[in-house]
mmCIF file of N, CA and C in Angstrom:
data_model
loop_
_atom_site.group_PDB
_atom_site.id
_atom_site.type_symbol
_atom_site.label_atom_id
_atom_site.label_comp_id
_atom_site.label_asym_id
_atom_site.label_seq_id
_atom_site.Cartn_x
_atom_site.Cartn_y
_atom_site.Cartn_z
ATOM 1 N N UNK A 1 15.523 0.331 18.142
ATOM 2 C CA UNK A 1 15.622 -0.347 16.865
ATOM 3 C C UNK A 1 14.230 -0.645 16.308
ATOM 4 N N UNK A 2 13.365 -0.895 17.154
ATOM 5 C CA UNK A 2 11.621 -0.969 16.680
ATOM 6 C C UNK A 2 11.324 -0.141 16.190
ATOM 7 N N UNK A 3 11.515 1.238 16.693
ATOM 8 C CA UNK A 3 10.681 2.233 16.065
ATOM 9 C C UNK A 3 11.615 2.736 14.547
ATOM 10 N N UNK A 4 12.759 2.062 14.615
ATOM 11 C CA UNK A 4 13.399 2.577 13.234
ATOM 12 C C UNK A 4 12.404 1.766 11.794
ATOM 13 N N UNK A 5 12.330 0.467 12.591
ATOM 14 C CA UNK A 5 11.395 -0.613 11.211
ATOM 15 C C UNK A 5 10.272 -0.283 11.419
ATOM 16 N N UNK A 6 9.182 0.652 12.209
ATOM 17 C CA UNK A 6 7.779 0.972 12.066
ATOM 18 C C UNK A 6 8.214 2.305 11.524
ATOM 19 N N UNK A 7 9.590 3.138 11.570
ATOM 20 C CA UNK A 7 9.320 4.407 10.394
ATOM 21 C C UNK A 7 9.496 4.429 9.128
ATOM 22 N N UNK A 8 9.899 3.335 8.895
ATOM 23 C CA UNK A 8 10.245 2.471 7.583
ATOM 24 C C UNK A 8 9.026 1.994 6.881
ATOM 25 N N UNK A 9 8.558 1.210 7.898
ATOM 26 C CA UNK A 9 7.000 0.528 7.324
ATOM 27 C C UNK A 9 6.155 1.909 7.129
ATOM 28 N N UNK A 10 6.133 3.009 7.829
ATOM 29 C CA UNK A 10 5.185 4.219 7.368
ATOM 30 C C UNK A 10 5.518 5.118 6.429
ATOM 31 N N UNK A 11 7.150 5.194 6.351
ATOM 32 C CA UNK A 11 7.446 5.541 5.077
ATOM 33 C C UNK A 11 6.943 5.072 3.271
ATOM 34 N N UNK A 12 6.970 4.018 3.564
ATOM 35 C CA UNK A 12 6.698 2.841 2.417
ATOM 36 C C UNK A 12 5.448 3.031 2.375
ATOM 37 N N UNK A 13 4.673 2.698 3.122
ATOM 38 C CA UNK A 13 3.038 2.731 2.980
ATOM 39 C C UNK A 13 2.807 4.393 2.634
ATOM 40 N N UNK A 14 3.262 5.354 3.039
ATOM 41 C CA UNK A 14 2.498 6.954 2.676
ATOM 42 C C UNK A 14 3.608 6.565 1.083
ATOM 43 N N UNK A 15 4.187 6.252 0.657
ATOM 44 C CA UNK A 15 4.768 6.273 -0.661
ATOM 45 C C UNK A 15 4.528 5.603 -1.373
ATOM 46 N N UNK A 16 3.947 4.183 -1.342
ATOM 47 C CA UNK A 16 2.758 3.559 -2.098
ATOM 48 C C UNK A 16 1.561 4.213 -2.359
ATOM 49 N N UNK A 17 0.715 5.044 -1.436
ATOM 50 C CA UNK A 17 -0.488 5.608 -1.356
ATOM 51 C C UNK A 17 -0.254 6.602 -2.316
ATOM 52 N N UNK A 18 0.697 7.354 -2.112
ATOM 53 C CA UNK A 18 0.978 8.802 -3.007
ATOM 54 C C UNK A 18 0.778 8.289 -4.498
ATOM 55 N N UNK A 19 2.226 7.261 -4.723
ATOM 56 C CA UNK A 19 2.399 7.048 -6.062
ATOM 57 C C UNK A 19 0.948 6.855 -6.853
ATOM 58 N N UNK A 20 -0.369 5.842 -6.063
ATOM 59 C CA UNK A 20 -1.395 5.557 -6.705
ATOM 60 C C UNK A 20 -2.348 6.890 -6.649
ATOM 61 N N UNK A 21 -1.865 7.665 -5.381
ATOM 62 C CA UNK A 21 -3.199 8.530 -5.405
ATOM 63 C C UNK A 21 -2.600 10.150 -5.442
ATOM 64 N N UNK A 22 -1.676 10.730 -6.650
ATOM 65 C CA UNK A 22 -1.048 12.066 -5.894
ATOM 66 C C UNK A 22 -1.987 13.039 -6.018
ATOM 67 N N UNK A 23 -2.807 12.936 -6.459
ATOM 68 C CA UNK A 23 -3.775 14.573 -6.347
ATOM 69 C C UNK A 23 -4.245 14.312 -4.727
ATOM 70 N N UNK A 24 -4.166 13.099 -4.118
ATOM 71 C CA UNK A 24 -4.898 13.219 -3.144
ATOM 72 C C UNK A 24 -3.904 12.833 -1.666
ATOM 73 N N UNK A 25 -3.099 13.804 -2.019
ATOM 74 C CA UNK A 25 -1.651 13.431 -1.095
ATOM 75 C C UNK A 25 -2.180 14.813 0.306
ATOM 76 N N UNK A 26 -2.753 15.431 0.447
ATOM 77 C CA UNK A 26 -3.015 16.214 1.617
ATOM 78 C C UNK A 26 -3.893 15.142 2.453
ATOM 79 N N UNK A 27 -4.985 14.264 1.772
ATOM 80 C CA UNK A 27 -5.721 13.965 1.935
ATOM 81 C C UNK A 27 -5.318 12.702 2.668
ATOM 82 N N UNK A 28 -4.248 11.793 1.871
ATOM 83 C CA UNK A 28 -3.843 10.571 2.288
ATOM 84 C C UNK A 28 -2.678 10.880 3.921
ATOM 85 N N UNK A 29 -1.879 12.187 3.733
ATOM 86 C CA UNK A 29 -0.801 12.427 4.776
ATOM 87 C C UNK A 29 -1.675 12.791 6.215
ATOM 88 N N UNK A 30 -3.025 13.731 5.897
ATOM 89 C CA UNK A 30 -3.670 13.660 6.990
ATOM 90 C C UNK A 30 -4.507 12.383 7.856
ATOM 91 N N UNK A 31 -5.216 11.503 6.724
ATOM 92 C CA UNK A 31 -5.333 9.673 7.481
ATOM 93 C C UNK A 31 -4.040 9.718 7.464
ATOM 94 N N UNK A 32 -2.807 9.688 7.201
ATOM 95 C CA UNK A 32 -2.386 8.351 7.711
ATOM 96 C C UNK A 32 -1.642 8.810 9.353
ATOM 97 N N UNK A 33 -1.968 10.495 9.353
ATOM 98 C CA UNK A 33 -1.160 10.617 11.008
ATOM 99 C C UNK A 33 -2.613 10.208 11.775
ATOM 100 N N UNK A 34 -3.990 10.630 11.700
ATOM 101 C CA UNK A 34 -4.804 10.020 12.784
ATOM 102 C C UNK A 34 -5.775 8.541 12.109
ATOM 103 N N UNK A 35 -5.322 7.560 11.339
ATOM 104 C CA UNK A 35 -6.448 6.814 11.483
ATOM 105 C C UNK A 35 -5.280 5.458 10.734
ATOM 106 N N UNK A 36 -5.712 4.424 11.726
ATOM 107 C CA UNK A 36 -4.224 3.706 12.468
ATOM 108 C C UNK A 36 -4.585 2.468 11.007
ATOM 109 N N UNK A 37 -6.297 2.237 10.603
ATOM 110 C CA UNK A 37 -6.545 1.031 9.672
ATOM 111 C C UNK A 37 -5.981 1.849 8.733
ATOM 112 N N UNK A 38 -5.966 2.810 7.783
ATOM 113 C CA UNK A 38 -5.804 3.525 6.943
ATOM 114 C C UNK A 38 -3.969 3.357 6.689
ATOM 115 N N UNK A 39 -3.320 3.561 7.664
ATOM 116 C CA UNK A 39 -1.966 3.420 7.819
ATOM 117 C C UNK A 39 -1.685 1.977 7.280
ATOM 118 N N UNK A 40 -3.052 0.818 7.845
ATOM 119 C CA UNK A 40 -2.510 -0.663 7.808
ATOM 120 C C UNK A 40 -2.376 -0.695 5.945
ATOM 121 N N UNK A 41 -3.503 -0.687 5.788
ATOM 122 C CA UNK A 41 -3.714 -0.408 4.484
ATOM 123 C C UNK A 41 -2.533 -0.247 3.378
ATOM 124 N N UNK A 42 -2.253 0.979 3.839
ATOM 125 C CA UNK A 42 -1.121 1.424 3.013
ATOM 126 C C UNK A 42 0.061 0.654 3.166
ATOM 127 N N UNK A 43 0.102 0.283 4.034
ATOM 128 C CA UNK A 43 1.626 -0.381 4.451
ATOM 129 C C UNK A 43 1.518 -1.869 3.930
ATOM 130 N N UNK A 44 0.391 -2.216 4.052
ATOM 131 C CA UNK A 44 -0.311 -3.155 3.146
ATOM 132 C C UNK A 44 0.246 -3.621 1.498
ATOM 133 N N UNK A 45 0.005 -2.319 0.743
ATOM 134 C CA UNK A 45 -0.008 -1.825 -0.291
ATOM 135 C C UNK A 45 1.430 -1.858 -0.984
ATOM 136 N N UNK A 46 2.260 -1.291 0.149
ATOM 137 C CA UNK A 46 3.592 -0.750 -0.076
ATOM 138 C C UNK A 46 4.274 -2.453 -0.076
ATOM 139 N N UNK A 47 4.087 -3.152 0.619
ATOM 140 C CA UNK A 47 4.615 -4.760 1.163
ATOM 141 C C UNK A 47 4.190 -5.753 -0.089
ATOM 142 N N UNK A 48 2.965 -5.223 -0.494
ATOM 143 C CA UNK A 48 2.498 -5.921 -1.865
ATOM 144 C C UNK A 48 3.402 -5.582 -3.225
ATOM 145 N N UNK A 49 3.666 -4.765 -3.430
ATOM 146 C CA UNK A 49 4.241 -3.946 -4.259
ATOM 147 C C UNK A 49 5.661 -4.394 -4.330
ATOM 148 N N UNK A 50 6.172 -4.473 -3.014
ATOM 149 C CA UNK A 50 7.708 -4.575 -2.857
ATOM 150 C C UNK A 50 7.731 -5.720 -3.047
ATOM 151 N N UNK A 51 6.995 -6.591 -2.947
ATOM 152 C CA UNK A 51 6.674 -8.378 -3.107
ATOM 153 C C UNK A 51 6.778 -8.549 -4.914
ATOM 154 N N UNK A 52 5.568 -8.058 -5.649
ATOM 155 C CA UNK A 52 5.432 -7.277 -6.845
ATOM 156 C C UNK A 52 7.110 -7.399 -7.770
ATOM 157 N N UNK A 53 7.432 -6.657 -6.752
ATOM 158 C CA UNK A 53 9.363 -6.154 -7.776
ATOM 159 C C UNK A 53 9.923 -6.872 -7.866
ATOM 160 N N UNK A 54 9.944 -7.922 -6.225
ATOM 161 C CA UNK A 54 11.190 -8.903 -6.048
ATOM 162 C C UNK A 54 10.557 -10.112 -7.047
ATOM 163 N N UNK A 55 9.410 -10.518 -7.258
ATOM 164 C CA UNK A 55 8.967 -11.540 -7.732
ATOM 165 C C UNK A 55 9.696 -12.380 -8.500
ATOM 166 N N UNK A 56 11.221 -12.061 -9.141
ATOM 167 C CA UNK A 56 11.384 -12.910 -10.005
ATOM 168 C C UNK A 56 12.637 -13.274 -9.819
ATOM 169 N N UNK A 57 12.570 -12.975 -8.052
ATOM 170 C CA UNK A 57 13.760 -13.690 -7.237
ATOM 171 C C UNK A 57 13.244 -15.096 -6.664
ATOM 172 N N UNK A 58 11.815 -15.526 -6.740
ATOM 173 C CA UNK A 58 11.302 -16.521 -6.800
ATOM 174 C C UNK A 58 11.406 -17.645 -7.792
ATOM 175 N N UNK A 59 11.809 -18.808 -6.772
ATOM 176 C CA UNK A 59 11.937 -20.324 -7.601
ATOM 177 C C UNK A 59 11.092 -19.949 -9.003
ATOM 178 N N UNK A 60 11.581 -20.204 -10.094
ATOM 179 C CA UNK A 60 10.630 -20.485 -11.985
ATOM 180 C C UNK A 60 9.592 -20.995 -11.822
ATOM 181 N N UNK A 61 9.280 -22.194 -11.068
ATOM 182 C CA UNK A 61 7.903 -22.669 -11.590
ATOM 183 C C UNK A 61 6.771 -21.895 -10.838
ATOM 184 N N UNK A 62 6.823 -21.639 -9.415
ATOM 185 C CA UNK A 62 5.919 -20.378 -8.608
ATOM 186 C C UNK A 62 5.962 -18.672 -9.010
ATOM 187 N N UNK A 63 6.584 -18.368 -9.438
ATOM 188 C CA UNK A 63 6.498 -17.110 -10.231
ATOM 189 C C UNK A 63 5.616 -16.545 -10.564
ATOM 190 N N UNK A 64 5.294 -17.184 -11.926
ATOM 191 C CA UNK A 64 3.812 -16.183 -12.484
ATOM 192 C C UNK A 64 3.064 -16.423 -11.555
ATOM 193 N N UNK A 65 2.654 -17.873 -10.727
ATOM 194 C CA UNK A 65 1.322 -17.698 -9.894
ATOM 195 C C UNK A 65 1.279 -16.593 -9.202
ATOM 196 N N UNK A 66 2.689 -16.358 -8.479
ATOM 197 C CA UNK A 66 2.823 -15.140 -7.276
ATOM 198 C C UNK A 66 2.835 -13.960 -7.556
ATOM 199 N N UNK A 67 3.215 -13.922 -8.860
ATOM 200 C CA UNK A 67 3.036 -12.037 -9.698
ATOM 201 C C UNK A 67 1.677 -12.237 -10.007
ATOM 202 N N UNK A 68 0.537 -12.735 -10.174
ATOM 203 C CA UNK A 68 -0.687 -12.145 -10.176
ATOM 204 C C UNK A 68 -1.110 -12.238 -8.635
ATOM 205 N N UNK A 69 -0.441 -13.358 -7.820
ATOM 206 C CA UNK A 69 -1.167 -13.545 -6.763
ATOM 207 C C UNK A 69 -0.772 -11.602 -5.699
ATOM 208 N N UNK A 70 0.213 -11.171 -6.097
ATOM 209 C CA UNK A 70 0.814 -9.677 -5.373
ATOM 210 C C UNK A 70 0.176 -8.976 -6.263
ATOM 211 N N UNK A 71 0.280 -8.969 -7.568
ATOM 212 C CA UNK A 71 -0.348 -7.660 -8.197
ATOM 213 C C UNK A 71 -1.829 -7.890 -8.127
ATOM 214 N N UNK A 72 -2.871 -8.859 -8.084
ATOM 215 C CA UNK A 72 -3.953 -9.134 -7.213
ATOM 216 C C UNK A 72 -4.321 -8.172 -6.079
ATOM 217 N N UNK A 73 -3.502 -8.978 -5.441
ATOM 218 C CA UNK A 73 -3.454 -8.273 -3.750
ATOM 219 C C UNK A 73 -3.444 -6.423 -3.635
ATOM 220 N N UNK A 74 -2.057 -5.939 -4.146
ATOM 221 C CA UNK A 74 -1.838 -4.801 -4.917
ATOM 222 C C UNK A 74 -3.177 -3.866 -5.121
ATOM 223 N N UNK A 75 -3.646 -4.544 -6.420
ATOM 224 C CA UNK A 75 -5.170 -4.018 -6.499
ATOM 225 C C UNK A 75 -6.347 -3.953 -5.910
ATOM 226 N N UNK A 76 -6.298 -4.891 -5.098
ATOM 227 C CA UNK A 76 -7.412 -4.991 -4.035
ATOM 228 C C UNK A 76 -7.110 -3.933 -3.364
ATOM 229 N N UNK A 77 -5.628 -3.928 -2.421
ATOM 230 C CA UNK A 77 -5.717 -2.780 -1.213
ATOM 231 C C UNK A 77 -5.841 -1.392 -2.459
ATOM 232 N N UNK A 78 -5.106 -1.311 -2.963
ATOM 233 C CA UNK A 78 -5.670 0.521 -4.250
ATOM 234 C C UNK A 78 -7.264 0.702 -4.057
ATOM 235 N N UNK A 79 -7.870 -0.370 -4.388
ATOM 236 C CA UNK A 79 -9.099 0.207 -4.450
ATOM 237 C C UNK A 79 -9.984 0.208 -2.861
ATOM 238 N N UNK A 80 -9.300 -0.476 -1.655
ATOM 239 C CA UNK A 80 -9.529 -0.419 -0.421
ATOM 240 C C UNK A 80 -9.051 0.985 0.243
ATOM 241 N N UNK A 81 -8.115 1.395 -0.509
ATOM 242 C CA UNK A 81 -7.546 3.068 -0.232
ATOM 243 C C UNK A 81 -8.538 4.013 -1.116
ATOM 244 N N UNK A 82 -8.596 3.411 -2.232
ATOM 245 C CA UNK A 82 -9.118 4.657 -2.320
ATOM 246 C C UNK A 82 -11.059 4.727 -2.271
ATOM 247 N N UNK A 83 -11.437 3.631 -1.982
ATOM 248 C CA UNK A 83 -12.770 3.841 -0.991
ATOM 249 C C UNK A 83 -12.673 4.540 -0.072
ATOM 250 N N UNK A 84 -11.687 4.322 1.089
ATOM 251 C CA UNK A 84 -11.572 5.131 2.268
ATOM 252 C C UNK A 84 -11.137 6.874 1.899
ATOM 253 N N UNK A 85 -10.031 6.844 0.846
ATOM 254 C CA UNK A 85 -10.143 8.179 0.413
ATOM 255 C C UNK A 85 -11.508 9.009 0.126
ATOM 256 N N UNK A 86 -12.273 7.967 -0.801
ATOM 257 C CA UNK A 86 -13.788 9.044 -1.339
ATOM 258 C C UNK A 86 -14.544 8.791 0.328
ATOM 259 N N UNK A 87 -14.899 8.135 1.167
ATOM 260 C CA UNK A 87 -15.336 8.036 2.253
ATOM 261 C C UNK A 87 -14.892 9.322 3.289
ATOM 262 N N UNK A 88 -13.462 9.482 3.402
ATOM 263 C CA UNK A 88 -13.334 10.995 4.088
ATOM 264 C C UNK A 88 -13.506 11.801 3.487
ATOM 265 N N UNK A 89 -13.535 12.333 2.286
ATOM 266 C CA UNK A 89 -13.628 13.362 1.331
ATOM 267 C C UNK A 89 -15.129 13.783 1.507
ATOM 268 N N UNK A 90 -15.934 12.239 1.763
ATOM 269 C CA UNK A 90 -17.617 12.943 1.756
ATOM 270 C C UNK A 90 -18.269 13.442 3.242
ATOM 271 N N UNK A 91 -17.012 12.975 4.079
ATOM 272 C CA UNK A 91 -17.314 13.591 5.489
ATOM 273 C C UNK A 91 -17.052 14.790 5.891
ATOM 274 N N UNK A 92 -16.232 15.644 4.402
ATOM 275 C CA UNK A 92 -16.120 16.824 5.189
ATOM 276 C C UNK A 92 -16.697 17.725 4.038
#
């Protein structure tokens, strides 16, 4: 039953990564089978996002704080992916 919710969590994270980065989907599918922070990242991303959607299943008065406080977050890991994207790209 563990490994069904960690293929779940890697599903979600390589499908967050794609949606932000698809020209660079060879690039993102190869990190995410060997490089384990890169995976966190994304899964990261994907958890922010899904946080993001539900947001307005949250009590009225915490709401807006928490939709910038996820779409915040959101943007931080995008641009933490895609540093690491231009970072392997210049290693090879």
């Amino acid at each position: 039953m563990k490994s069904r919710s960690v293929n779940i969590a890697e599903e979600g994270g390589l499908a967050a990564a794609l949606r932000r980065f698809p020209t660079r989907s060879l690039l993102i599918q190869k990190l995410m089978a060997v490089d384990e922070s890169f995976r966190g990242m994304c899964d990261d991303l994907a958890a922010a996002e899904h946080a993001l959607v539900t947001v307005d299943q949250l009590p009225a008065h915490i709401r807006n704080e928490r939709r910038e406080e996820f779409a915040g977050l959101a943007e931080s890991l995008a641009l933490e992916i895609e540093t690491a994207l231009s970072q392997s790209e210049n290693l090879h």
